[in-house]
Amino acid sequence: MDVFISYTHTDRPVAAAIAGEFAKLAIEVWWDHDLMAGEDYRRRITEILARTPAVIVLWSRRSIASQWVLAEATTASERRALVPLSLDGERPPIDFRSLHTIQLDGWCPGDPLPQEVVRAVAGLLGRSLSYSTQ
């Protein structure tokens, strides 16, 4: 697993679009749509977060109130695996405001991911990523 996407369920369409763009870059993405019915999601998420080198956190006016997103962001930040993205210009929670957050409010699902996002993930994965090589 290369990338974990943390988001609140109302932002699910954007999470799906971002996962799709990473798939075009041959990046293996995990997000909670991979959970199976009856699976212990706390255990599964904890396991995936512990070993995923890049964690995308989708900050929005909705996600800043999610205890799950906050916990996942904290875990990623402690591991220095966090790539914070803002979907709507909302300021991240106070604990995350000192970290550079990439603004996606001008990005449209279906467009290639901004180069800043691709570079950040490539750096955490330790490899080069480019749409032009696909």
PDB file of C-alpha atoms in Angstrom:
ATOM      1  CA  MET A   1       0.000   0.000   0.000  1.00  0.00           C
ATOM      2  CA  ASP A   2       1.399   3.398  -0.992  1.00  0.00           C
ATOM      3  CA  VAL A   3      -1.233   5.949   0.015  1.00  0.00           C
ATOM      4  CA  PHE A   4      -3.993   6.074   2.638  1.00  0.00           C
ATOM      5  CA  ILE A   5      -6.778   8.637   2.118  1.00  0.00           C
ATOM      6  CA  SER A   6      -8.448  10.082   5.204  1.00  0.00           C
ATOM      7  CA  TYR A   7     -11.714  11.966   4.655  1.00  0.00           C
ATOM      8  CA  THR A   8     -15.203  12.445   6.005  1.00  0.00           C
ATOM      9  CA  HIS A   9     -17.967  10.570   4.202  1.00  0.00           C
ATOM     10  CA  THR A  10     -19.562  13.687   2.744  1.00  0.00           C
ATOM     11  CA  ASP A  11     -16.275  14.208   0.843  1.00  0.00           C
ATOM     12  CA  ARG A  12     -16.340  10.643  -0.519  1.00  0.00           C
ATOM     13  CA  PRO A  13     -16.744  11.655  -4.207  1.00  0.00           C
ATOM     14  CA  VAL A  14     -13.553  13.733  -4.003  1.00  0.00           C
ATOM     15  CA  ALA A  15     -11.704  10.929  -2.189  1.00  0.00           C
ATOM     16  CA  ALA A  16     -12.771   8.543  -4.960  1.00  0.00           C
ATOM     17  CA  ALA A  17     -11.562  10.958  -7.656  1.00  0.00           C
ATOM     18  CA  ILE A  18      -8.190  11.397  -5.936  1.00  0.00           C
ATOM     19  CA  ALA A  19      -7.822   7.623  -5.567  1.00  0.00           C
ATOM     20  CA  GLY A  20      -8.562   7.291  -9.282  1.00  0.00           C
ATOM     21  CA  GLU A  21      -5.886   9.821 -10.182  1.00  0.00           C
ATOM     22  CA  PHE A  22      -3.316   7.998  -8.060  1.00  0.00           C
ATOM     23  CA  ALA A  23      -4.266   4.745  -9.801  1.00  0.00           C
ATOM     24  CA  LYS A  24      -3.330   6.431 -13.103  1.00  0.00           C
ATOM     25  CA  LEU A  25       0.111   7.026 -11.567  1.00  0.00           C
ATOM     26  CA  ALA A  26       0.397   3.323 -10.605  1.00  0.00           C
ATOM     27  CA  ILE A  27       0.018   4.192  -6.914  1.00  0.00           C
ATOM     28  CA  GLU A  28      -1.749   1.675  -4.692  1.00  0.00           C
ATOM     29  CA  VAL A  29      -4.330   3.519  -2.587  1.00  0.00           C
ATOM     30  CA  TRP A  30      -6.273   2.408   0.468  1.00  0.00           C
ATOM     31  CA  TRP A  31      -9.405   4.178   1.607  1.00  0.00           C
ATOM     32  CA  ASP A  32     -12.297   2.835   3.620  1.00  0.00           C
ATOM     33  CA  HIS A  33     -14.309   1.674   0.616  1.00  0.00           C
ATOM     34  CA  ASP A  34     -12.016  -1.385   0.837  1.00  0.00           C
ATOM     35  CA  LEU A  35     -13.529  -2.440   4.184  1.00  0.00           C
ATOM     36  CA  MET A  36     -15.505  -5.670   4.128  1.00  0.00           C
ATOM     37  CA  ALA A  37     -18.872  -6.069   5.859  1.00  0.00           C
ATOM     38  CA  GLY A  38     -18.322  -7.185   9.446  1.00  0.00           C
ATOM     39  CA  GLU A  39     -14.617  -6.277   9.401  1.00  0.00           C
ATOM     40  CA  ASP A  40     -13.164  -4.649  12.528  1.00  0.00           C
ATOM     41  CA  TYR A  41     -12.559  -1.267  10.934  1.00  0.00           C
ATOM     42  CA  ARG A  42     -10.645   0.166  13.921  1.00  0.00           C
ATOM     43  CA  ARG A  43      -8.094  -2.637  13.752  1.00  0.00           C
ATOM     44  CA  ARG A  44      -7.871  -2.514   9.954  1.00  0.00           C
ATOM     45  CA  ILE A  45      -7.395   1.261   9.791  1.00  0.00           C
ATOM     46  CA  THR A  46      -4.781   1.142  12.558  1.00  0.00           C
ATOM     47  CA  GLU A  47      -2.842  -1.561  10.688  1.00  0.00           C
ATOM     48  CA  ILE A  48      -2.959   0.278   7.357  1.00  0.00           C
ATOM     49  CA  LEU A  49      -2.004   3.644   8.897  1.00  0.00           C
ATOM     50  CA  ALA A  50       0.994   2.079  10.646  1.00  0.00           C
ATOM     51  CA  ARG A  51       2.566   0.899   7.399  1.00  0.00           C
ATOM     52  CA  THR A  52       1.441   3.303   4.671  1.00  0.00           C
ATOM     53  CA  PRO A  53       4.235   5.723   3.691  1.00  0.00           C
ATOM     54  CA  ALA A  54       1.922   8.560   2.551  1.00  0.00           C
ATOM     55  CA  VAL A  55      -1.334   9.633   4.203  1.00  0.00           C
ATOM     56  CA  ILE A  56      -3.507  12.134   2.358  1.00  0.00           C
ATOM     57  CA  VAL A  57      -5.833  14.016   4.702  1.00  0.00           C
ATOM     58  CA  LEU A  58      -8.695  15.864   3.045  1.00  0.00           C
ATOM     59  CA  TRP A  59      -9.483  18.878   5.205  1.00  0.00           C
ATOM     60  CA  SER A  60     -12.854  20.524   4.639  1.00  0.00           C
ATOM     61  CA  ARG A  61     -15.427  22.353   6.725  1.00  0.00           C
ATOM     62  CA  ARG A  62     -16.962  18.929   7.326  1.00  0.00           C
ATOM     63  CA  SER A  63     -13.835  16.884   8.050  1.00  0.00           C
ATOM     64  CA  ILE A  64     -12.334  19.232  10.643  1.00  0.00           C
ATOM     65  CA  ALA A  65     -15.123  18.099  12.994  1.00  0.00           C
ATOM     66  CA  SER A  66     -14.505  14.367  12.398  1.00  0.00           C
ATOM     67  CA  GLN A  67     -12.775  12.589  15.273  1.00  0.00           C
ATOM     68  CA  TRP A  68     -11.698   9.840  12.832  1.00  0.00           C
ATOM     69  CA  VAL A  69     -10.031  12.282  10.439  1.00  0.00           C
ATOM     70  CA  LEU A  70      -8.325  14.059  13.357  1.00  0.00           C
ATOM     71  CA  ALA A  71      -7.028  10.763  14.763  1.00  0.00           C
ATOM     72  CA  GLU A  72      -5.787   9.584  11.361  1.00  0.00           C
ATOM     73  CA  ALA A  73      -4.105  12.948  10.708  1.00  0.00           C
ATOM     74  CA  THR A  74      -2.424  12.854  14.111  1.00  0.00           C
ATOM     75  CA  THR A  75      -1.099   9.350  13.509  1.00  0.00           C
ATOM     76  CA  ALA A  76       0.198  10.335  10.060  1.00  0.00           C
ATOM     77  CA  SER A  77       1.800  13.511  11.395  1.00  0.00           C
ATOM     78  CA  GLU A  78       3.578  11.586  14.168  1.00  0.00           C
ATOM     79  CA  ARG A  79       4.997   9.243  11.507  1.00  0.00           C
ATOM     80  CA  ARG A  80       5.887  12.187   9.207  1.00  0.00           C
ATOM     81  CA  ALA A  81       3.683  10.648   6.519  1.00  0.00           C
ATOM     82  CA  LEU A  82       1.065  13.415   6.333  1.00  0.00           C
ATOM     83  CA  VAL A  83       0.119  15.192   3.090  1.00  0.00           C
ATOM     84  CA  PRO A  84      -2.609  17.676   4.084  1.00  0.00           C
ATOM     85  CA  LEU A  85      -4.971  18.916   1.367  1.00  0.00           C
ATOM     86  CA  SER A  86      -7.728  21.510   1.749  1.00  0.00           C
ATOM     87  CA  LEU A  87     -10.819  20.983  -0.365  1.00  0.00           C
ATOM     88  CA  ASP A  88     -12.636  24.228   0.349  1.00  0.00           C
ATOM     89  CA  GLY A  89     -10.161  26.655   1.904  1.00  0.00           C
ATOM     90  CA  GLU A  90     -11.221  25.786   5.448  1.00  0.00           C
ATOM     91  CA  ARG A  91      -8.379  26.174   7.936  1.00  0.00           C
ATOM     92  CA  PRO A  92      -7.140  22.863   9.352  1.00  0.00           C
ATOM     93  CA  PRO A  93      -7.596  22.180  13.075  1.00  0.00           C
ATOM     94  CA  ILE A  94      -5.204  24.169  15.243  1.00  0.00           C
ATOM     95  CA  ASP A  95      -2.741  21.286  15.733  1.00  0.00           C
ATOM     96  CA  PHE A  96      -2.145  21.175  11.961  1.00  0.00           C
ATOM     97  CA  ARG A  97      -2.026  24.867  11.045  1.00  0.00           C
ATOM     98  CA  SER A  98       1.764  25.088  11.108  1.00  0.00           C
ATOM     99  CA  LEU A  99       1.996  22.476   8.341  1.00  0.00           C
ATOM    100  CA  HIS A 100       1.859  23.568   4.726  1.00  0.00           C
ATOM    101  CA  THR A 101      -1.527  22.512   3.357  1.00  0.00           C
ATOM    102  CA  ILE A 102      -2.057  22.176  -0.386  1.00  0.00           C
ATOM    103  CA  GLN A 103      -5.169  24.017  -1.572  1.00  0.00           C
ATOM    104  CA  LEU A 104      -7.408  21.943  -3.861  1.00  0.00           C
ATOM    105  CA  ASP A 105     -10.366  24.323  -4.005  1.00  0.00           C
ATOM    106  CA  GLY A 106      -9.626  24.995  -7.701  1.00  0.00           C
ATOM    107  CA  TRP A 107      -9.111  21.334  -8.606  1.00  0.00           C
ATOM    108  CA  CYS A 108     -11.937  19.453 -10.342  1.00  0.00           C
ATOM    109  CA  PRO A 109     -12.366  15.672 -10.126  1.00  0.00           C
ATOM    110  CA  GLY A 110     -11.281  14.216 -13.439  1.00  0.00           C
ATOM    111  CA  ASP A 111      -8.391  16.664 -13.785  1.00  0.00           C
ATOM    112  CA  PRO A 112      -4.837  15.441 -13.147  1.00  0.00           C
ATOM    113  CA  LEU A 113      -3.708  16.004  -9.585  1.00  0.00           C
ATOM    114  CA  PRO A 114      -1.764  19.221  -9.043  1.00  0.00           C
ATOM    115  CA  GLN A 115       2.000  18.737  -9.366  1.00  0.00           C
ATOM    116  CA  GLU A 116       2.458  19.846  -5.758  1.00  0.00           C
ATOM    117  CA  VAL A 117       0.400  16.849  -4.597  1.00  0.00           C
ATOM    118  CA  VAL A 118       2.245  14.448  -6.899  1.00  0.00           C
ATOM    119  CA  ARG A 119       5.648  15.756  -5.721  1.00  0.00           C
ATOM    120  CA  ALA A 120       4.690  15.480  -2.037  1.00  0.00           C
ATOM    121  CA  VAL A 121       3.586  11.855  -2.402  1.00  0.00           C
ATOM    122  CA  ALA A 122       6.582  10.995  -4.609  1.00  0.00           C
ATOM    123  CA  GLY A 123       8.900  12.349  -1.912  1.00  0.00           C
ATOM    124  CA  LEU A 124       7.318  10.184   0.779  1.00  0.00           C
ATOM    125  CA  LEU A 125       7.423   7.122  -1.472  1.00  0.00           C
ATOM    126  CA  GLY A 126      11.006   7.809  -2.509  1.00  0.00           C
ATOM    127  CA  ARG A 127      10.291   7.504  -6.206  1.00  0.00           C
ATOM    128  CA  SER A 128       9.486   9.641  -9.196  1.00  0.00           C
ATOM    129  CA  LEU A 129       5.864  10.024 -10.287  1.00  0.00           C
ATOM    130  CA  SER A 130       4.600  11.639 -13.452  1.00  0.00           C
ATOM    131  CA  TYR A 131       1.529  11.552 -15.614  1.00  0.00           C
ATOM    132  CA  SER A 132       3.785  11.929 -18.652  1.00  0.00           C
ATOM    133  CA  THR A 133       5.379   8.509 -18.085  1.00  0.00           C
ATOM    134  CA  GLN A 134       2.040   6.710 -18.166  1.00  0.00           C
TER     135      GLN A 134
END
